[in-house]
CSV table of C-alpha atoms and ligand atoms in Angstrom, one decimal:
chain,number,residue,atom,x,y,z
A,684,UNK,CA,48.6,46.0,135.8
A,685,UNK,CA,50.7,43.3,133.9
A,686,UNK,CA,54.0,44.6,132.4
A,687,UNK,CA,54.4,42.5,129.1
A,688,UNK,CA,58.0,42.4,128.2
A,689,UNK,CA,58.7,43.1,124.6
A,690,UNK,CA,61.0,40.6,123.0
A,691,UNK,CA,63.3,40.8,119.8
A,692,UNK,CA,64.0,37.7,118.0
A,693,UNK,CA,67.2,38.3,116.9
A,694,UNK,CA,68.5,38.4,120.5
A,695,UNK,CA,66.6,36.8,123.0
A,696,UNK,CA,69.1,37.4,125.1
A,697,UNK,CA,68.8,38.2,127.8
A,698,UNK,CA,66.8,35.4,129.2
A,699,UNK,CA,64.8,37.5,132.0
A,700,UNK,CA,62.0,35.1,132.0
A,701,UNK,CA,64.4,31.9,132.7
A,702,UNK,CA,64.5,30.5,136.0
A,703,UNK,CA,68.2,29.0,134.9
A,704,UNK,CA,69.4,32.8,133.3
A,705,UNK,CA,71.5,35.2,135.8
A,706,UNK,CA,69.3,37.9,134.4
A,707,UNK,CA,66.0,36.0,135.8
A,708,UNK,CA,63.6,38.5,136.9
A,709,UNK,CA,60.8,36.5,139.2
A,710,UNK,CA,58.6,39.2,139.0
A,711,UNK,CA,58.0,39.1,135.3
A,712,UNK,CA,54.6,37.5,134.3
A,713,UNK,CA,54.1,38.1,130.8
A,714,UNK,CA,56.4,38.0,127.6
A,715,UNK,CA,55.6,39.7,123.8
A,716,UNK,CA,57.0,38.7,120.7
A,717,UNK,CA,55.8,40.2,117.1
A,718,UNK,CA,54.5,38.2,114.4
A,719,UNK,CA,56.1,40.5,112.0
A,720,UNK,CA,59.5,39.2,113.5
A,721,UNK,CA,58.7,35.6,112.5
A,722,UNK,CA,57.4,36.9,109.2
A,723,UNK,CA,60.8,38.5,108.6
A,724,UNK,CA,62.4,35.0,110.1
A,725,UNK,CA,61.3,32.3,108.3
A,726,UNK,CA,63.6,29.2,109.9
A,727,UNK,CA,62.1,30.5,113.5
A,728,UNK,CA,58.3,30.7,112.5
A,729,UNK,CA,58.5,27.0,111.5
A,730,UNK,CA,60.5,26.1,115.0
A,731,UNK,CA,57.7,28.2,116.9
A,732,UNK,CA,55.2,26.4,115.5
A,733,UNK,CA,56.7,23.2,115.7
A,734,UNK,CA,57.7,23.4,119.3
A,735,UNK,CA,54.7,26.5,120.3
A,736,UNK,CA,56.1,29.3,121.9
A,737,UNK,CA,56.3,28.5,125.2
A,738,UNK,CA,58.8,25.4,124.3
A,739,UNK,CA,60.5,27.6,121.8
A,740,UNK,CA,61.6,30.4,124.2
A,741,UNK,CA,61.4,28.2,127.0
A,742,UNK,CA,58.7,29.9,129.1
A,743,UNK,CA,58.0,29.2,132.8
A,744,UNK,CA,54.2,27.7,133.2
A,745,UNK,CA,53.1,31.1,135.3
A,746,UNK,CA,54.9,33.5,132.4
A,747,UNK,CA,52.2,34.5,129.7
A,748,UNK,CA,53.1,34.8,126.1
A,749,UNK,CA,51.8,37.7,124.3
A,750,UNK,CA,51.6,37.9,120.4
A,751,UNK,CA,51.9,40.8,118.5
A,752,UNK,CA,50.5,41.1,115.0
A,753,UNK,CA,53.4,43.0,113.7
A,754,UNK,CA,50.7,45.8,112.1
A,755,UNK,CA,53.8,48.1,112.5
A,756,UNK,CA,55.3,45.9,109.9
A,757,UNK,CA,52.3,45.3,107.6
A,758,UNK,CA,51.4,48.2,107.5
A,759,UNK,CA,48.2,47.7,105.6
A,760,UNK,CA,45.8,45.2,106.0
A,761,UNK,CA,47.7,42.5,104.3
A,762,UNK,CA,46.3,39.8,102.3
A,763,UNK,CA,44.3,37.1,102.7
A,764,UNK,CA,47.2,35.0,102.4
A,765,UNK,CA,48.8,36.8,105.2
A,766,UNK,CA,45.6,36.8,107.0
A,767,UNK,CA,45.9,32.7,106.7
A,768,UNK,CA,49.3,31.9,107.4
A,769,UNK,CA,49.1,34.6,110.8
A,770,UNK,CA,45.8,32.2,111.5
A,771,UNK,CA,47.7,29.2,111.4
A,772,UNK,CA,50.6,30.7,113.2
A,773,UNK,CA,48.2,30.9,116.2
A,774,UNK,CA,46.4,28.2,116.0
A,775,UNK,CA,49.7,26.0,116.0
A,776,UNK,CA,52.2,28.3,118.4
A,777,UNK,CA,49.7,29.3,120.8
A,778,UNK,CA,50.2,32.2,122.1
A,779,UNK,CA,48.1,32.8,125.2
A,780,UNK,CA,47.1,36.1,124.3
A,781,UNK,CA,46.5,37.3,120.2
A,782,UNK,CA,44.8,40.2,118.6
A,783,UNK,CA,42.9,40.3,115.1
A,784,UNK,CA,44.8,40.6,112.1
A,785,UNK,CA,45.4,42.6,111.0
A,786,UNK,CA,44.6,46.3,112.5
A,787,UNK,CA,46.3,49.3,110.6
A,788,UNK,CA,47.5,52.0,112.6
A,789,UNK,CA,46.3,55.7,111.4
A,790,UNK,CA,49.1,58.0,112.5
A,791,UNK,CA,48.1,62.1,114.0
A,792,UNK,CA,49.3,63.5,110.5
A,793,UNK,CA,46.7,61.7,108.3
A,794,UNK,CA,43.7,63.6,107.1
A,795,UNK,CA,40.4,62.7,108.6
A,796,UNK,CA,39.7,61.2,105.2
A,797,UNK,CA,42.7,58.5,105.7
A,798,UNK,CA,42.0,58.2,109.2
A,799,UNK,CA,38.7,57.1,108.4
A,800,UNK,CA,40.4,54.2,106.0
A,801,UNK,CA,42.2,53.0,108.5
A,802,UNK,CA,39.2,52.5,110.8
A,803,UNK,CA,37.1,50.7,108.1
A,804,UNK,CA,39.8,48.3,107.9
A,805,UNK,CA,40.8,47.6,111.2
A,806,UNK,CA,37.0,47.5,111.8
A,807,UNK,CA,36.4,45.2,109.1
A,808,UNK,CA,39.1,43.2,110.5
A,809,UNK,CA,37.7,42.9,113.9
A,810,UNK,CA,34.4,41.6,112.3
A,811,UNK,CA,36.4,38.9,110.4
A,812,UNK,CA,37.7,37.5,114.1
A,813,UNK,CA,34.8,37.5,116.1
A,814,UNK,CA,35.3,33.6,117.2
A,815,UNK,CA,37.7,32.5,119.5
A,816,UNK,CA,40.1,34.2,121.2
A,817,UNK,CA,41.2,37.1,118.7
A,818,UNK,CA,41.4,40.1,120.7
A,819,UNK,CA,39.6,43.4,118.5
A,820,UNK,CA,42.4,46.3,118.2
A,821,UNK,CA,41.1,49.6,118.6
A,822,UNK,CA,43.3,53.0,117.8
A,823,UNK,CA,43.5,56.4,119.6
A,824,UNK,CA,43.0,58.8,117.2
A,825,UNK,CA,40.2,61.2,115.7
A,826,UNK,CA,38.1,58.0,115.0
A,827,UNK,CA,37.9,57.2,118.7
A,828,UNK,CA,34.9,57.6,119.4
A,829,UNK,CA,33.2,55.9,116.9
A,830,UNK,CA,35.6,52.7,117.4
A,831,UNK,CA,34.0,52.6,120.4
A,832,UNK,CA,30.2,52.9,119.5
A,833,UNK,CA,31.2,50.3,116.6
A,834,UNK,CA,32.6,47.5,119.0
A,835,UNK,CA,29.3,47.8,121.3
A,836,UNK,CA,27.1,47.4,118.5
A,837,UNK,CA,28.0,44.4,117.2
A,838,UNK,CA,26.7,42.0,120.0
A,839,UNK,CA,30.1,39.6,119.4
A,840,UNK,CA,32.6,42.3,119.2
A,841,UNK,CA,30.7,43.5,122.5
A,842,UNK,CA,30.6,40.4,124.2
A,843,UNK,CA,34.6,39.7,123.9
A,844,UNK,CA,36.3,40.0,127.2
A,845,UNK,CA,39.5,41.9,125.9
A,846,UNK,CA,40.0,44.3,124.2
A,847,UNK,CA,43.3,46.2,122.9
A,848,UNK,CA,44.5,49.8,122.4
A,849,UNK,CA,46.9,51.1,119.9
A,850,UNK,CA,48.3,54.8,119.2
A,851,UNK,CA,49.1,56.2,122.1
A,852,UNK,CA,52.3,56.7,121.6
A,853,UNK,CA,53.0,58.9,118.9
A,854,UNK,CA,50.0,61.3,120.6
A,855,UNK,CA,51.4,60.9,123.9
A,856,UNK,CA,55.1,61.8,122.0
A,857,UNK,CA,53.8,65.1,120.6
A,858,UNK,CA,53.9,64.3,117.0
A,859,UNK,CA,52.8,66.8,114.7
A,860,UNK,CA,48.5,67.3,114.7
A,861,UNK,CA,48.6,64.9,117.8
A,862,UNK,CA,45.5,64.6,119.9
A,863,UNK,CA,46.0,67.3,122.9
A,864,UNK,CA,47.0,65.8,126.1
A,865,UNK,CA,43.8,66.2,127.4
A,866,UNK,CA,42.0,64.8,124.9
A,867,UNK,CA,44.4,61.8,124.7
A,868,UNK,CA,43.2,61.5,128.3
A,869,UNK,CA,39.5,62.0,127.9
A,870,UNK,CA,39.4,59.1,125.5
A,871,UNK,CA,41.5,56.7,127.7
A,872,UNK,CA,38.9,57.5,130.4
A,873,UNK,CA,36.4,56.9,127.9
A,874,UNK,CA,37.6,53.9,126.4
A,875,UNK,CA,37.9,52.4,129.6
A,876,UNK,CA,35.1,53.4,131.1
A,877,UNK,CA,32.7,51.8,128.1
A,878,UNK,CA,34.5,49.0,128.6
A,879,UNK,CA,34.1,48.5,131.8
A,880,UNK,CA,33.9,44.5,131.8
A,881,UNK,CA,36.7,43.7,129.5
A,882,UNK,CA,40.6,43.4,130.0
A,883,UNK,CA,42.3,46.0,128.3
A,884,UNK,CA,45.5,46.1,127.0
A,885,UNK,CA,47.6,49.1,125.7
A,886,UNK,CA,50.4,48.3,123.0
A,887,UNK,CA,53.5,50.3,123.3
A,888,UNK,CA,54.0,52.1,126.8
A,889,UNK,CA,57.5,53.6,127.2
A,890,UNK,CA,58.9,54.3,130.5
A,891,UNK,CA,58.4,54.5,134.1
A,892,UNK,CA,56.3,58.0,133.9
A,893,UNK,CA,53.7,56.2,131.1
A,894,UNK,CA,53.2,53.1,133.2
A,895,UNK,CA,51.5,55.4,136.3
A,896,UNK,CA,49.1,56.7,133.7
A,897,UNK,CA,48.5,52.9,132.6
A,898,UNK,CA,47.7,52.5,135.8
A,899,UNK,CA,46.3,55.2,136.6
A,900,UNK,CA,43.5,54.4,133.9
A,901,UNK,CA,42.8,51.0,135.5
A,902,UNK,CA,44.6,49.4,132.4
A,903,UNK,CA,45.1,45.4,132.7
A,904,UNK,CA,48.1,45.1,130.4
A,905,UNK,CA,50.9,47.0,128.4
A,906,UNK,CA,54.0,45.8,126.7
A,907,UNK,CA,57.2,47.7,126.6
A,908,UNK,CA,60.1,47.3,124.6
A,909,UNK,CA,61.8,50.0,126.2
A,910,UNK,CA,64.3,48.6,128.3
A,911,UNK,CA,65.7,47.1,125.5
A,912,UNK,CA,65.6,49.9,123.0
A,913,UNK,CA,67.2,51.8,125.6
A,914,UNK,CA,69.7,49.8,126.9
A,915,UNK,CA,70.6,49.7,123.6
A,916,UNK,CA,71.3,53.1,123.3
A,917,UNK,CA,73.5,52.9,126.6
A,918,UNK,CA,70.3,54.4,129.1
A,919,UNK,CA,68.9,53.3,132.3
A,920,UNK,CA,65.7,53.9,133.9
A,921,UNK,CA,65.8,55.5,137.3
A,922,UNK,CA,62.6,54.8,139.4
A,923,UNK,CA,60.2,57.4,138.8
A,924,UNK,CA,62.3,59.1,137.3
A,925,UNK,CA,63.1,59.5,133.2
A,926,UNK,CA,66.0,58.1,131.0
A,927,UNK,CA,69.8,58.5,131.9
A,928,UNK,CA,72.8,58.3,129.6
A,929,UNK,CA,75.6,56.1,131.6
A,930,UNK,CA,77.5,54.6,128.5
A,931,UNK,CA,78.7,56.4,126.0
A,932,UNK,CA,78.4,54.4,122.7
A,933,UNK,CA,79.1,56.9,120.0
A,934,UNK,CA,75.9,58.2,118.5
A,935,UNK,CA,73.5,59.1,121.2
A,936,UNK,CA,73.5,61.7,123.8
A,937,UNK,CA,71.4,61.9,126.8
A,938,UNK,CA,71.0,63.7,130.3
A,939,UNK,CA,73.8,62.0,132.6
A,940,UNK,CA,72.5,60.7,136.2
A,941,UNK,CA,73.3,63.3,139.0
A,942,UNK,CA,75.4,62.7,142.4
A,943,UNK,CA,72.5,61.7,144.2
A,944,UNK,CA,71.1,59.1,141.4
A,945,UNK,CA,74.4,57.2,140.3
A,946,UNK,CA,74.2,56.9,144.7
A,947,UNK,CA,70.5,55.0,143.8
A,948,UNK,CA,72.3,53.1,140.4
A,949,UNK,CA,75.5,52.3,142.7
A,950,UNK,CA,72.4,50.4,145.6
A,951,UNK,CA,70.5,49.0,143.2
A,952,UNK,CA,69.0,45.7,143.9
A,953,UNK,CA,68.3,44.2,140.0
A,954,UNK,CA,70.5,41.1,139.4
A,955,UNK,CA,72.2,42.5,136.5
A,956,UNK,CA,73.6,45.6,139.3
A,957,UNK,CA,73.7,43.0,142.2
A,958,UNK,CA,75.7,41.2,140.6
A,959,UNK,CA,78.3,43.3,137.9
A,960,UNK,CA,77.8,47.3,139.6
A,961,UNK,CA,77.7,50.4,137.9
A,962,UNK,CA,80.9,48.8,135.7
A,963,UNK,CA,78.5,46.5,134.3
A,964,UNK,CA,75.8,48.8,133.6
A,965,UNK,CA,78.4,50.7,132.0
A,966,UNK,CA,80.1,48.2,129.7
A,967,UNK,CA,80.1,48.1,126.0
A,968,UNK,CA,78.9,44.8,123.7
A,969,UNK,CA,76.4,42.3,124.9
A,970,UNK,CA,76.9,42.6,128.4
A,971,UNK,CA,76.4,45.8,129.2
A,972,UNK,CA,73.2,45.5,126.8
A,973,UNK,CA,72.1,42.5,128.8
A,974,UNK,CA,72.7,44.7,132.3
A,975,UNK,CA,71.3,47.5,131.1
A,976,UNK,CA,67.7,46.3,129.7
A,977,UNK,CA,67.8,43.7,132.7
A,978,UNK,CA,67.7,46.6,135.0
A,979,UNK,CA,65.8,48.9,133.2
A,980,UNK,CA,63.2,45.8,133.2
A,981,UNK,CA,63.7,45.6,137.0
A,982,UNK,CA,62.7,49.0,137.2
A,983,UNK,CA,59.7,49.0,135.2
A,984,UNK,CA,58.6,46.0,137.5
A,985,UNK,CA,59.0,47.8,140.8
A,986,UNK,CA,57.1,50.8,139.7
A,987,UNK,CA,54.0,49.2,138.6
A,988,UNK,CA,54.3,47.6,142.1
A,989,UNK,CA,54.9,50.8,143.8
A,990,UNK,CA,51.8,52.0,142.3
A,991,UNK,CA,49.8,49.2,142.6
A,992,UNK,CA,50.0,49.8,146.7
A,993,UNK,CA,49.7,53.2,146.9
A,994,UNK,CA,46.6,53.0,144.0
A,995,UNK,CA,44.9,50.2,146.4
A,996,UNK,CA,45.7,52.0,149.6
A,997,UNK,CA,44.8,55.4,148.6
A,998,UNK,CA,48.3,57.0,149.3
A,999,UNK,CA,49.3,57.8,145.3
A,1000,UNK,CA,48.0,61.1,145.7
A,1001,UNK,CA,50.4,61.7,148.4
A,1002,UNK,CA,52.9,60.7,147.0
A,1003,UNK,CA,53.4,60.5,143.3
A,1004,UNK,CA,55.0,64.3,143.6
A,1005,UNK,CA,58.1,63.2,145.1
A,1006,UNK,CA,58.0,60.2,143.0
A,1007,UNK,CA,58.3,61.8,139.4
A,1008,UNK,CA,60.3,64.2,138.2
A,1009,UNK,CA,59.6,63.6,134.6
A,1010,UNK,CA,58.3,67.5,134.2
A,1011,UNK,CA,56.3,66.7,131.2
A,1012,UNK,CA,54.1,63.7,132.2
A,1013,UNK,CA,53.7,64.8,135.6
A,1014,UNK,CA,51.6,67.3,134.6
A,1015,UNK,CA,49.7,64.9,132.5
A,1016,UNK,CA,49.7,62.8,135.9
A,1017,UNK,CA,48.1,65.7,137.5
A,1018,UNK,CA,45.3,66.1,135.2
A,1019,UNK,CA,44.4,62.8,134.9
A,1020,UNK,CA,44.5,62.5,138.9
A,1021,UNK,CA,41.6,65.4,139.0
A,1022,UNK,CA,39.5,64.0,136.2
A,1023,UNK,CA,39.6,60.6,137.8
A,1024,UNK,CA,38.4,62.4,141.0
A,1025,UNK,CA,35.8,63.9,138.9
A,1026,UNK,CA,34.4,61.5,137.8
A,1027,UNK,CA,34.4,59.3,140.7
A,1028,UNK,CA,31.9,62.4,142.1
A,1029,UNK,CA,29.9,61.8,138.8
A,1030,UNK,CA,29.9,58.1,139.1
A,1031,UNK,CA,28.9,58.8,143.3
A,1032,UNK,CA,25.9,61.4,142.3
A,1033,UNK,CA,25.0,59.2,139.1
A,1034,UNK,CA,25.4,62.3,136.4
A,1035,UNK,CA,26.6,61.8,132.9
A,1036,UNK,CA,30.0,63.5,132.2
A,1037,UNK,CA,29.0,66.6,129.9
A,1038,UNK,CA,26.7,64.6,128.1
A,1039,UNK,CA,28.8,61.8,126.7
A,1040,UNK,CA,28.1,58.4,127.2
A,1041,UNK,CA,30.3,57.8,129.8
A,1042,UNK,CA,28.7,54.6,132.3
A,1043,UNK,CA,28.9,55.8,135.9
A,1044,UNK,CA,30.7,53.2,137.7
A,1045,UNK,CA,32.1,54.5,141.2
A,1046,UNK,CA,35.1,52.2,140.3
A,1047,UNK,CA,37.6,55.9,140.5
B,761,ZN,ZN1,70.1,47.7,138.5
């Protein structure tokens, strides 16, 4: 699974994608900023599409740029205006990887009614970008299901070979009238399993826990901004592990690494620890920022590799337990670990899954 790296535009700093920056991290493929950002910046939307992105933030040829749409930002479907000047935003900063614009995002509280809006127009908009490379935005919500039977009707929409997933985090945070956590799951094994063929992404993963059920569900893609919204907020990631408070910067309050785990922070091997220690992770102002989200970065990296060697050798299942402690999503893990099994026996014998139309593929 590609980790795309979230970006803010008012600090780009710090430069983890720069071969030249001390906070390079070679492991990173794949960068994300948001069109709302350069909406809200007009000075750096011309410069982006003057230069393209890659010139503008300076990308090295195997790091991807990823474009948000900045639906958060819109909100609603915006207008054909916005529709044009997002157009030729692409067309002139080429990103490497876009979605429609513009989807809008129905939230668990909305009435089916509203819900329902929300699909017509993000479905409306994925008609209006059939051609080229647009990627079609689809939401997890009550209207799931019927994104799904909408995108493979339409022979184009069908045909695309990406595809992208939005809403997961606000059902995946509990908000109030969220999906279950079982049926948040259901439809991820749904959507990927109808499409089968195509690369999908998944906007908006948080931590470490929430990148093994990514990749878990055989998900290509997902973009973070965590490590930066956290470092902000004085927390590291721990590996496998959830959110630690090490800097005290006035407002927030957090759980506090244990013995053993400031002895894991104290060895850690991210350039940002390698080279500054705990002290830096610790320190207040831009530098501590820049250690902290370079680590938590770091992190994030190494855990989609972890579980990209256990998934392809077969050892996750052995070891995921004493990976996670994150009491919440491990149970989620757990679940999703026996459907998966489940429906690798359905995709072995051939059966439909309780009648939906869920393709047997063998692939879990
Ligand atoms: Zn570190």
């Amino acid at each position: 699974m590609l980790i795309v790296a979230g970006l803010s535009l008012k600090n780009l700093q710090p430069r983890v994608w720069d071969p030249n920056s001390a906070y390079f991290l070679p492991s990173l493929k794949a960068v994300m900023v948001s069109y709302g950002e350069f909406h809200q910046m007009p000075a750096q939307m011309i410069r982006a599409k003057d230069l393209g992105l890659r010139e503008y933030l300076g990308l090295p040829a195997n790091v991807s740029v990823y474009l948000d749409n900045g639906a958060f930002y819109f909100l609603r479907a915006g207008g054909q205006a916005e529709r044009k000047a997002y157009q030729e935003f692409v067309e002139k900063a080429k990103p490497d990887w876009y979605p429609i614009a513009f989807d809008v995002i129905p939230t668990p509280q909305m009435s089916d009614v509203r819900q329902r809006r929300c699909f017509d127009s993000t479905m409306a908009a994925n008609r209006a970008y059939m051609h080229d490379g647009y990627v079609p935005v689809i939401h997890i919500s009550r209207m799931l299901d019927g994104y799904v039977r909408a995108i493979m009707r339409n022979p184009k929409l069908a045909a695309k070979g990406r595809i992208a997933l939005g809403g997961i985090v606000p059902n995946l945070l509990r908000a109030p009238k969220a999906l279950s956590y079982d049926t948040v799951l259901e439809n991820l094994l749904h959507v990927r399993d109808s499409f089968r063929k195509k690369e999908v992404h998944v906007f908006g993963i948080g931590g470490t826990s929430t990148v093994h059920l990514a990749a878990l569900l055989e998900i290509d893609s997902a973009d973070s901004s965590g490590w930066r919204n956290r470092a902000a907020r004085g927390i590291v990631q721990l590996p496998g592990s959830g959110d630690r408070m090490i800097a005290n910067l006035g407002k927030w309050r957090g759980r506090v690494p244990s013995k053993d785990e400031w002895e894991k922070l104290r060895h850690c091997r991210c350039p940002a620890c390698a080279a500054k220690g705990i002290r830096g992770l610790r320190a207040s102002g831009i530098a501590g920022f820049c250690n902290r989200a370079t680590h938590n970065l770091w992190v994030l990296l190494k855990e989609e590799q972890w579980l990209a060697k256990h998934l392809r050798q077969e050892t996750y299942a052995a070891n995921y337990k004493r990976r996670l402690d994150n009491s919440t999503y491990l149970a989620l893990i757990q679940k999703l670990i026996l459907m998966t099994a489940k429906q690798k026996e359905i995709g072995a014998t051939n059966q439909p899954l309780s009648g939906k139309s869920v393709k047997p593929s063998g692939a879990y």
